[in-house]
mmCIF file of C-alpha atoms in Angstrom:
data_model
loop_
_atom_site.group_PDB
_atom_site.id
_atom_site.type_symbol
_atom_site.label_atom_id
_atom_site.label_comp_id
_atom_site.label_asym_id
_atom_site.label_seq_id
_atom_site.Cartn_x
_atom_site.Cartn_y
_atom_site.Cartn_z
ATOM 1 C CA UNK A 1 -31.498 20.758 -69.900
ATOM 2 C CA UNK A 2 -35.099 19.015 -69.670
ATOM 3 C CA UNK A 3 -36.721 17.225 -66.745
ATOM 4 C CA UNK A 4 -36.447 13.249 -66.823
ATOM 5 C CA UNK A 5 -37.951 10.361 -64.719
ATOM 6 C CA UNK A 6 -35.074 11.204 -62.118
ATOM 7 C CA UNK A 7 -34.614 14.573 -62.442
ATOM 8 C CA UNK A 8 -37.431 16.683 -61.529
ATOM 9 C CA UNK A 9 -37.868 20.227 -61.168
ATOM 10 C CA UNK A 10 -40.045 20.230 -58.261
ATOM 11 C CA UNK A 11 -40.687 23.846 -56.457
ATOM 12 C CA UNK A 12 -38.229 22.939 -54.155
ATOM 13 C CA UNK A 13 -35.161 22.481 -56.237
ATOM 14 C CA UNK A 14 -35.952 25.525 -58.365
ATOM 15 C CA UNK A 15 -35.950 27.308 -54.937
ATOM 16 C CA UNK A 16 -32.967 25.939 -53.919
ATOM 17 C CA UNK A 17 -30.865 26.820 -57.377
ATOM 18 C CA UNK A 18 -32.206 30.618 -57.106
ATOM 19 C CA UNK A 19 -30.823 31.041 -53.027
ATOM 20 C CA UNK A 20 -27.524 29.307 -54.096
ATOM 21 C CA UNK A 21 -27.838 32.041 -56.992
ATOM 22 C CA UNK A 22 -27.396 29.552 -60.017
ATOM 23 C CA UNK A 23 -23.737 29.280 -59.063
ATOM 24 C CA UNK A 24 -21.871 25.875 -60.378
ATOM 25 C CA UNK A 25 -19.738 25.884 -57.344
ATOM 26 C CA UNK A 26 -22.785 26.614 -54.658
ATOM 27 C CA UNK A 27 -24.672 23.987 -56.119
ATOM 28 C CA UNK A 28 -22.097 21.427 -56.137
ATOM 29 C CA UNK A 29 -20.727 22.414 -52.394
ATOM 30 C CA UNK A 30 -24.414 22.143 -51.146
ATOM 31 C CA UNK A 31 -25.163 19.048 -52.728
ATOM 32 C CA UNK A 32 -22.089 17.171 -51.200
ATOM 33 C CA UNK A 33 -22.371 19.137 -48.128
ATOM 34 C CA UNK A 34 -25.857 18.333 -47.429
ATOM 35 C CA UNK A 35 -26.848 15.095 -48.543
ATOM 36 C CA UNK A 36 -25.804 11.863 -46.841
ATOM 37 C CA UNK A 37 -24.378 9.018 -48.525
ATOM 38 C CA UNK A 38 -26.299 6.142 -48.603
ATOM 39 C CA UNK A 39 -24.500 2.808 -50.334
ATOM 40 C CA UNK A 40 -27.226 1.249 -52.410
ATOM 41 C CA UNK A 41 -27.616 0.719 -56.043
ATOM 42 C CA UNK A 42 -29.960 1.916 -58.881
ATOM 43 C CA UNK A 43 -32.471 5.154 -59.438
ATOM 44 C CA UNK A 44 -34.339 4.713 -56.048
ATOM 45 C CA UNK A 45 -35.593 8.297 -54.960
ATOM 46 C CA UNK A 46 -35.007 10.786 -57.756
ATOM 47 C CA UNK A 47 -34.077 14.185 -57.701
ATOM 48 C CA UNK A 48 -37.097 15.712 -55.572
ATOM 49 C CA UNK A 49 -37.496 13.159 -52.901
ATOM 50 C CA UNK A 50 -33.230 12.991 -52.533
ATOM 51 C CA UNK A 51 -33.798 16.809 -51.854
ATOM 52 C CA UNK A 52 -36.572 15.779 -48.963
ATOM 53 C CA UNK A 53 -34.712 13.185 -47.281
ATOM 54 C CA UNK A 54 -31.319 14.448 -47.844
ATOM 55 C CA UNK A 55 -29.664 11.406 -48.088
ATOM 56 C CA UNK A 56 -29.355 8.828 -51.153
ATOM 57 C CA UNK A 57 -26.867 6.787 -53.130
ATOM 58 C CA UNK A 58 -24.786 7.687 -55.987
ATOM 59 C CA UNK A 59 -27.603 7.510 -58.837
ATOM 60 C CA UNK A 60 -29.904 10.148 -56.853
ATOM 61 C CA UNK A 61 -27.029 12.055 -55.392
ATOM 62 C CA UNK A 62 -26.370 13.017 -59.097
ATOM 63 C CA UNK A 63 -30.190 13.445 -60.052
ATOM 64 C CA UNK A 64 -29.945 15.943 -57.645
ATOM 65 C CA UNK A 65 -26.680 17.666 -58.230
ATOM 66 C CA UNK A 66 -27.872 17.297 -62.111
ATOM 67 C CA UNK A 67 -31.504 18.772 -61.527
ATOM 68 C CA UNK A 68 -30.252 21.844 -59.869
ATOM 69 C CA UNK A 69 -27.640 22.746 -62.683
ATOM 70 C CA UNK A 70 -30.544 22.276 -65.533
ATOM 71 C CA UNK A 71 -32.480 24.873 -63.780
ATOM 72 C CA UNK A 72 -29.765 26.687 -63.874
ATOM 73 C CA UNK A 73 -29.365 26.455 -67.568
ATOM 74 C CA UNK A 74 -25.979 24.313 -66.847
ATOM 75 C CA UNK A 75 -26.230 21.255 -69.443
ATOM 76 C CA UNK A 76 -25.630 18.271 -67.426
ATOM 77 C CA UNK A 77 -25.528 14.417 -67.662
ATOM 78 C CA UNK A 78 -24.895 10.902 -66.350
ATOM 79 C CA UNK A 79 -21.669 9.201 -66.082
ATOM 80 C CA UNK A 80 -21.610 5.540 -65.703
ATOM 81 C CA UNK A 81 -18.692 3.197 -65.144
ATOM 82 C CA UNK A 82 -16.140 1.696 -62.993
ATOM 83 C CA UNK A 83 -14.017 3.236 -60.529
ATOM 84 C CA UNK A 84 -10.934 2.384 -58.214
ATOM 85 C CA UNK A 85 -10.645 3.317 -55.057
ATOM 86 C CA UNK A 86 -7.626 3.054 -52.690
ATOM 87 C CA UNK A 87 -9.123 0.493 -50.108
ATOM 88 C CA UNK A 88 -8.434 2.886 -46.936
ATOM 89 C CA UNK A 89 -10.620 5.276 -48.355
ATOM 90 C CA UNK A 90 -13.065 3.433 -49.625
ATOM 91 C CA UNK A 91 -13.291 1.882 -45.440
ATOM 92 C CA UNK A 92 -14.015 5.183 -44.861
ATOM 93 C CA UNK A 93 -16.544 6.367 -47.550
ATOM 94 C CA UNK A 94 -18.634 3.899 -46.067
ATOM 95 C CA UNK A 95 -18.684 4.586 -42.746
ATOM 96 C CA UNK A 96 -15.281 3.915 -41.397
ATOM 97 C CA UNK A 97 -15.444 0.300 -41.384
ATOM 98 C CA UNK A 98 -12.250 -1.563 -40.119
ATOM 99 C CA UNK A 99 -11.200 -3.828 -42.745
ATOM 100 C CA UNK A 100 -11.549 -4.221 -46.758
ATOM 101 C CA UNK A 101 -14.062 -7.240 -46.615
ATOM 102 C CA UNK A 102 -16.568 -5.300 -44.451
ATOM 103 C CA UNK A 103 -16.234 -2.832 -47.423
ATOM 104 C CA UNK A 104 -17.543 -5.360 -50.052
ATOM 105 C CA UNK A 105 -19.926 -6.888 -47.694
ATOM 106 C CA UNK A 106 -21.365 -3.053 -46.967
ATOM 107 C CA UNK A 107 -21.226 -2.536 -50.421
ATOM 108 C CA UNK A 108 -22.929 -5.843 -52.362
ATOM 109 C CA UNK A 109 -25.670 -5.646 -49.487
ATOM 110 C CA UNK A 110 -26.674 -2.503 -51.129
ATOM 111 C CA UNK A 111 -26.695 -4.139 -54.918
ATOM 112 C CA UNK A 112 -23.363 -2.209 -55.732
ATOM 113 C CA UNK A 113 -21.179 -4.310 -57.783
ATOM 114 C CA UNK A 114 -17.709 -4.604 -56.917
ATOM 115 C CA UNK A 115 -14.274 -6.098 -56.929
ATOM 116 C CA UNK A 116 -11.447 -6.381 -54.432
ATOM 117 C CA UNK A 117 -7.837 -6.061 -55.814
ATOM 118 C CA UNK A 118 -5.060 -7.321 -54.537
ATOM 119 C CA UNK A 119 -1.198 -6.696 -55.165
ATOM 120 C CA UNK A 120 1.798 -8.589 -53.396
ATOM 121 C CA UNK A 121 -0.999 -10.460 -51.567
ATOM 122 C CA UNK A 122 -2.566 -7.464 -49.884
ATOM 123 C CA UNK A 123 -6.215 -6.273 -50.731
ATOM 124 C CA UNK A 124 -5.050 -2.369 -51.977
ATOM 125 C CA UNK A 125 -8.366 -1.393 -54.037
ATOM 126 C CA UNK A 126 -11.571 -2.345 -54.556
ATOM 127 C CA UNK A 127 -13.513 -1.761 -58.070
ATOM 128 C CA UNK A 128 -17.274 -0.374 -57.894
ATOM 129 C CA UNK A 129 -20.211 0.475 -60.451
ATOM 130 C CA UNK A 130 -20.967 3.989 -60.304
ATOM 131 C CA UNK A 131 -22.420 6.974 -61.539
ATOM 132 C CA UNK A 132 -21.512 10.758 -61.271
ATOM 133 C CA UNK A 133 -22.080 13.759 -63.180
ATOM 134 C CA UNK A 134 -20.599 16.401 -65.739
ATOM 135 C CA UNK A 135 -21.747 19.702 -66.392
ATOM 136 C CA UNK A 136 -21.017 21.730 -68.868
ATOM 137 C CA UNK A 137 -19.311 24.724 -68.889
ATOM 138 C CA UNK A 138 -16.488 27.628 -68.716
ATOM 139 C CA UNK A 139 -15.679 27.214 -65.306
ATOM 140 C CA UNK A 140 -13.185 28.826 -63.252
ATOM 141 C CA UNK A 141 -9.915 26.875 -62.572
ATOM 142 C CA UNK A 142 -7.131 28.619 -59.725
ATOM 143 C CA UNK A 143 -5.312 29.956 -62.583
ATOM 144 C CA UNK A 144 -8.532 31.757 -64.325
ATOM 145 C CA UNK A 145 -11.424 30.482 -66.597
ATOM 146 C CA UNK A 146 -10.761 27.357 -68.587
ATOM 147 C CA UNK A 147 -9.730 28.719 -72.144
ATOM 148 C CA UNK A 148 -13.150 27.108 -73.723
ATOM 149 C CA UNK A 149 -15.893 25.492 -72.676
ATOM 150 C CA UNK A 150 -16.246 22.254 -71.949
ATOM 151 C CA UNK A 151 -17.639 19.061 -69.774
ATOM 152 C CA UNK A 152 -16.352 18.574 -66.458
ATOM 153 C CA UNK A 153 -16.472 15.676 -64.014
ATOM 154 C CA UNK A 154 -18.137 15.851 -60.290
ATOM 155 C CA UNK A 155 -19.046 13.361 -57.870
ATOM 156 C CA UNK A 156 -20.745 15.005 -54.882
ATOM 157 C CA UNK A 157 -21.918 11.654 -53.316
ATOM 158 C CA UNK A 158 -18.275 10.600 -52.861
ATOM 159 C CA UNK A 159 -16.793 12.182 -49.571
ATOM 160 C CA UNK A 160 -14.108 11.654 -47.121
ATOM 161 C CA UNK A 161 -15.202 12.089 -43.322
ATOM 162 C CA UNK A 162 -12.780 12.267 -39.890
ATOM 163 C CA UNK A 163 -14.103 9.602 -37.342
ATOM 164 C CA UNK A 164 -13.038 10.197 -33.796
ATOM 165 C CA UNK A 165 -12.503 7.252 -32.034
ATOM 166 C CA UNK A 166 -15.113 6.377 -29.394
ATOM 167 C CA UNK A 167 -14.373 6.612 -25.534
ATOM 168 C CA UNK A 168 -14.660 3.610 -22.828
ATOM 169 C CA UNK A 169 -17.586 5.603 -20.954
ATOM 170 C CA UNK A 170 -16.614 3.189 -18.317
ATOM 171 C CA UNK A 171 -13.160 3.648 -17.940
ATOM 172 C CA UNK A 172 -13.037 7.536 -18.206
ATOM 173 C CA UNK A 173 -16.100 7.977 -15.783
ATOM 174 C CA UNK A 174 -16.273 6.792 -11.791
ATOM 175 C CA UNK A 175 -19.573 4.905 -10.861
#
């Protein structure tokens, strides 16, 4: 529940926990509703300054997201470790980039380690270091409360977006 290099309780944050009313759920929505995605590696900005900018990568994502639930009096902590992701959604996590080596490129330019995996010949996942957070809790499931509590995974830097397709200004529009 205490403050760390990364996670500070600036003014701001404890602001920000008391209008989203120390709610679990209204902190985590607002964190991965409001801050951008950025794909770089390591403790860069911290929690107060990832609040400012609204945009960071994974490790101050969750210095955020982790900041807001200790002044809250929600325990919370670091996760660390690898993850798969299907490769079409990791294309789009990124930006919506067309194919899986623009992923890797996107994503080693930023310091994030990773492997590409392929099966029957096909790239189908890539492999990346990274961090996200549990908090813990009794926290309500669709069924009810969970029977006890206990510590519960959340990444709130890794989203899903719908890209529409650009238009040909200059075939759509008469000159």
């Amino acid at each position: 529940l205490s403050e760390s290099v990364e996670v500070q309780f600036s003014d701001e944050i404890i602001a920000l926990a008391a209008e989203l009313e120390h709610d679990p759920v209204k902190i985590y929505n607002w964190v991965y509703n409001n801050i951008e995605f950025i794909p770089s590696y390591g403790s860069i900005q911290g929690s107060a300054y990832t609040l400012q900018t609204e945009h960071g990568n994974a490790f101050d994502t969750s210095s955020l997201l982790i900041a807001l639930y200790r002044v809250s009096g929600i325990p919370a902590r670091y996760v660390y470790g690898t993850v798969r992701l299907p490769i079409e959604e990791a294309q789009n996590w990124v930006g919506g980039v067309d194919n899986p080596e623009s992923v890797q490129n996107l994503l080693s330019g930023g310091g994030i380690p990773s492997t590409l995996i392929k099966m029957n010949g096909t790239i189908q996942y890539i492999d990346i270091e990274h961090v996200w957070v549990e908090a813990y809790g009794q926290f309500e499931t669709e069924n009810g409360f969970m029977p006890s509590a206990e510590w519960l995974a959340m990444d709130a830097s890794y989203k899903q977006y719908d890209y529409v397709k650009p238009i040909n200004i200059l075939e759509k529009v008469q000159f």
